[in-house]
PDB file of C-alpha atoms in Angstrom:
ATOM      1  CA  MET A  11       0.000   0.000   0.000  1.00 51.00           C
ATOM      2  CA  THR A  12       1.267   3.453  -0.807  1.00 56.00           C
ATOM      3  CA  ASP A  13       1.818   5.880   2.015  1.00 59.00           C
ATOM      4  CA  ILE A  14      -0.021   9.131   1.258  1.00 59.00           C
ATOM      5  CA  ALA A  15       2.649  11.068   3.107  1.00 59.00           C
ATOM      6  CA  SER A  16       5.243   9.954   0.565  1.00 59.00           C
ATOM      7  CA  PHE A  17       3.623  12.064  -2.182  1.00 55.00           C
ATOM      8  CA  THR A  18       5.298  15.336  -2.872  1.00 59.00           C
ATOM      9  CA  PRO A  19       3.138  18.341  -3.686  1.00 58.00           C
ATOM     10  CA  SER A  20       4.105  18.088  -7.352  1.00 65.00           C
ATOM     11  CA  ASP A  21       3.067  14.403  -7.467  1.00 67.00           C
ATOM     12  CA  LEU A  22      -0.251  15.274  -5.885  1.00 64.00           C
ATOM     13  CA  LYS A  23      -0.816  18.137  -8.342  1.00 70.00           C
ATOM     14  CA  THR A  24       0.048  15.874 -11.273  1.00 72.00           C
ATOM     15  CA  ALA A  25      -2.345  13.207  -9.996  1.00 67.00           C
ATOM     16  CA  MET A  26      -5.159  15.738  -9.528  1.00 72.00           C
ATOM     17  CA  ASP A  27      -4.558  17.143 -13.007  1.00 71.00           C
ATOM     18  CA  GLY A  28      -4.734  13.606 -14.406  1.00 75.00           C
ATOM     19  CA  VAL A  29      -8.022  12.995 -12.613  1.00 73.00           C
ATOM     20  CA  ALA A  30      -9.455  16.275 -13.874  1.00 75.00           C
ATOM     21  CA  THR A  31      -8.357  15.520 -17.422  1.00 79.00           C
ATOM     22  CA  THR A  32      -9.755  11.986 -17.298  1.00 83.00           C
ATOM     23  CA  THR A  33     -13.040  13.266 -15.869  1.00 83.00           C
ATOM     24  CA  ALA A  34     -13.327  15.921 -18.564  1.00 81.00           C
ATOM     25  CA  GLU A  35     -12.614  13.367 -21.293  1.00 85.00           C
ATOM     26  CA  LYS A  36     -15.171  10.918 -19.929  1.00 86.00           C
ATOM     27  CA  THR A  37     -17.751  13.686 -19.556  1.00 88.00           C
ATOM     28  CA  GLN A  38     -17.194  14.789 -23.145  1.00 88.00           C
ATOM     29  CA  HIS A  39     -17.393  11.183 -24.318  1.00 89.00           C
ATOM     30  CA  ALA A  40     -20.705  10.739 -22.459  1.00 90.00           C
ATOM     31  CA  LYS A  41     -22.087  13.968 -23.974  1.00 91.00           C
ATOM     32  CA  ASP A  42     -21.058  12.856 -27.457  1.00 90.00           C
ATOM     33  CA  ALA A  43     -22.660   9.438 -26.942  1.00 90.00           C
ATOM     34  CA  ALA A  44     -25.889  11.036 -25.689  1.00 92.00           C
ATOM     35  CA  LEU A  45     -26.044  13.417 -28.662  1.00 91.00           C
ATOM     36  CA  LYS A  46     -25.397  10.533 -31.038  1.00 91.00           C
ATOM     37  CA  ALA A  47     -28.203   8.509 -29.420  1.00 91.00           C
ATOM     38  CA  VAL A  48     -30.632  11.428 -29.651  1.00 91.00           C
ATOM     39  CA  LYS A  49     -29.756  11.960 -33.309  1.00 90.00           C
ATOM     40  CA  ALA A  50     -30.232   8.257 -34.080  1.00 90.00           C
ATOM     41  CA  ALA A  51     -33.582   8.209 -32.251  1.00 91.00           C
ATOM     42  CA  ARG A  52     -34.734  11.310 -34.127  1.00 89.00           C
ATOM     43  CA  GLU A  53     -33.780   9.766 -37.485  1.00 90.00           C
ATOM     44  CA  THR A  54     -35.497   6.496 -36.606  1.00 91.00           C
ATOM     45  CA  ALA A  55     -38.649   8.339 -35.554  1.00 90.00           C
ATOM     46  CA  SER A  56     -38.638  10.293 -38.810  1.00 88.00           C
ATOM     47  CA  GLU A  57     -38.261   7.114 -40.852  1.00 89.00           C
ATOM     48  CA  VAL A  58     -41.044   5.349 -38.954  1.00 88.00           C
ATOM     49  CA  ALA A  59     -43.338   8.356 -39.348  1.00 90.00           C
ATOM     50  CA  GLU A  60     -42.701   8.480 -43.088  1.00 89.00           C
ATOM     51  CA  GLN A  61     -43.346   4.731 -43.450  1.00 89.00           C
ATOM     52  CA  THR A  62     -46.539   5.081 -41.426  1.00 89.00           C
ATOM     53  CA  ARG A  63     -47.761   7.974 -43.589  1.00 88.00           C
ATOM     54  CA  THR A  64     -47.027   6.011 -46.762  1.00 89.00           C
ATOM     55  CA  PHE A  65     -48.700   2.868 -45.413  1.00 89.00           C
ATOM     56  CA  ALA A  66     -51.763   4.769 -44.189  1.00 90.00           C
ATOM     57  CA  ALA A  67     -52.189   6.584 -47.504  1.00 88.00           C
ATOM     58  CA  GLU A  68     -51.876   3.349 -49.451  1.00 88.00           C
ATOM     59  CA  LYS A  69     -54.340   1.522 -47.209  1.00 87.00           C
ATOM     60  CA  ALA A  70     -56.783   4.440 -47.422  1.00 87.00           C
ATOM     61  CA  ARG A  71     -56.731   4.260 -51.229  1.00 86.00           C
ATOM     62  CA  VAL A  72     -57.223   0.496 -51.178  1.00 84.00           C
ATOM     63  CA  GLY A  73     -59.981   0.821 -48.575  1.00 82.00           C
ATOM     64  CA  ALA A  74     -61.785   3.488 -50.562  1.00 82.00           C
ATOM     65  CA  ALA A  75     -61.686   1.391 -53.723  1.00 82.00           C
ATOM     66  CA  TRP A  76     -62.816  -1.708 -51.840  1.00 78.00           C
ATOM     67  CA  THR A  77     -65.608   0.180 -50.078  1.00 83.00           C
ATOM     68  CA  THR A  78     -66.892   1.709 -53.318  1.00 83.00           C
ATOM     69  CA  GLU A  79     -66.881  -1.659 -55.033  1.00 84.00           C
ATOM     70  CA  LYS A  80     -68.596  -3.419 -52.118  1.00 86.00           C
ATOM     71  CA  ALA A  81     -71.162  -0.630 -51.808  1.00 86.00           C
ATOM     72  CA  LYS A  82     -72.107  -1.024 -55.470  1.00 88.00           C
ATOM     73  CA  VAL A  83     -72.482  -4.781 -55.066  1.00 88.00           C
ATOM     74  CA  ALA A  84     -74.533  -4.360 -51.883  1.00 83.00           C
ATOM     75  CA  HIS A  85     -76.768  -1.831 -53.628  1.00 87.00           C
ATOM     76  CA  HIS A  86     -77.469  -4.218 -56.497  1.00 88.00           C
ATOM     77  CA  VAL A  87     -78.182  -7.084 -54.080  1.00 85.00           C
ATOM     78  CA  ALA A  88     -80.520  -4.861 -52.053  1.00 85.00           C
ATOM     79  CA  GLU A  89     -82.383  -3.901 -55.223  1.00 89.00           C
ATOM     80  CA  GLU A  90     -82.740  -7.531 -56.306  1.00 90.00           C
ATOM     81  CA  HIS A  91     -83.597  -9.015 -52.868  1.00 89.00           C
ATOM     82  CA  PRO A  92     -84.927  -6.260 -50.577  1.00 88.00           C
ATOM     83  CA  MET A  93     -86.773  -8.607 -48.244  1.00 91.00           C
ATOM     84  CA  GLY A  94     -83.774 -10.904 -47.824  1.00 88.00           C
ATOM     85  CA  VAL A  95     -81.491  -7.996 -46.992  1.00 86.00           C
ATOM     86  CA  ALA A  96     -83.984  -6.629 -44.468  1.00 89.00           C
ATOM     87  CA  LEU A  97     -84.409  -9.994 -42.752  1.00 92.00           C
ATOM     88  CA  GLY A  98     -80.647 -10.591 -42.763  1.00 90.00           C
ATOM     89  CA  ALA A  99     -79.963  -7.212 -41.196  1.00 91.00           C
ATOM     90  CA  PHE A 100     -82.661  -7.854 -38.598  1.00 94.00           C
ATOM     91  CA  ALA A 101     -81.166 -11.259 -37.739  1.00 95.00           C
ATOM     92  CA  ILE A 102     -77.667  -9.835 -37.443  1.00 94.00           C
ATOM     93  CA  GLY A 103     -78.922  -7.003 -35.227  1.00 94.00           C
ATOM     94  CA  LEU A 104     -80.821  -9.448 -33.055  1.00 95.00           C
ATOM     95  CA  GLY A 105     -77.766 -11.674 -32.674  1.00 94.00           C
ATOM     96  CA  LEU A 106     -75.439  -8.789 -31.855  1.00 94.00           C
ATOM     97  CA  GLY A 107     -77.929  -7.338 -29.391  1.00 93.00           C
ATOM     98  CA  PHE A 108     -78.177 -10.693 -27.646  1.00 92.00           C
ATOM     99  CA  LEU A 109     -74.378 -11.016 -27.435  1.00 92.00           C
ATOM    100  CA  ILE A 110     -73.983  -7.461 -26.113  1.00 91.00           C
ATOM    101  CA  SER A 111     -76.677  -7.993 -23.472  1.00 91.00           C
ATOM    102  CA  ARG A 112     -75.001 -11.249 -22.364  1.00 88.00           C
ATOM    103  CA  SER A 113     -71.559  -9.680 -22.070  1.00 85.00           C
ATOM    104  CA  SER A 114     -72.743  -6.761 -19.912  1.00 72.00           C
ATOM    105  CA  ARG A 115     -74.003  -9.021 -17.097  1.00 64.00           C
TER     106      ARG A 115
END
């Protein structure tokens, strides 16, 4: 074990300067790493947002086309079989109402 009394003032000053320098370097390294992480997170968030916008726009176009097509088909079916559509809708409503009333108990 080293005796603290054996240090000369110049050795102690050199050691303290070394500690200060090492601390400053490590602090700067930590700041740089944090800034790099923030930049990477920001870029990732931007990429994800752009992909989400593209995906949502594409799905909206597909959904609109599908909905228009299905609406036309449903309209033609309703014109050809109005009683069947009415009874089917009634049966579906009755079934859903029953399920909802059972789940709320």
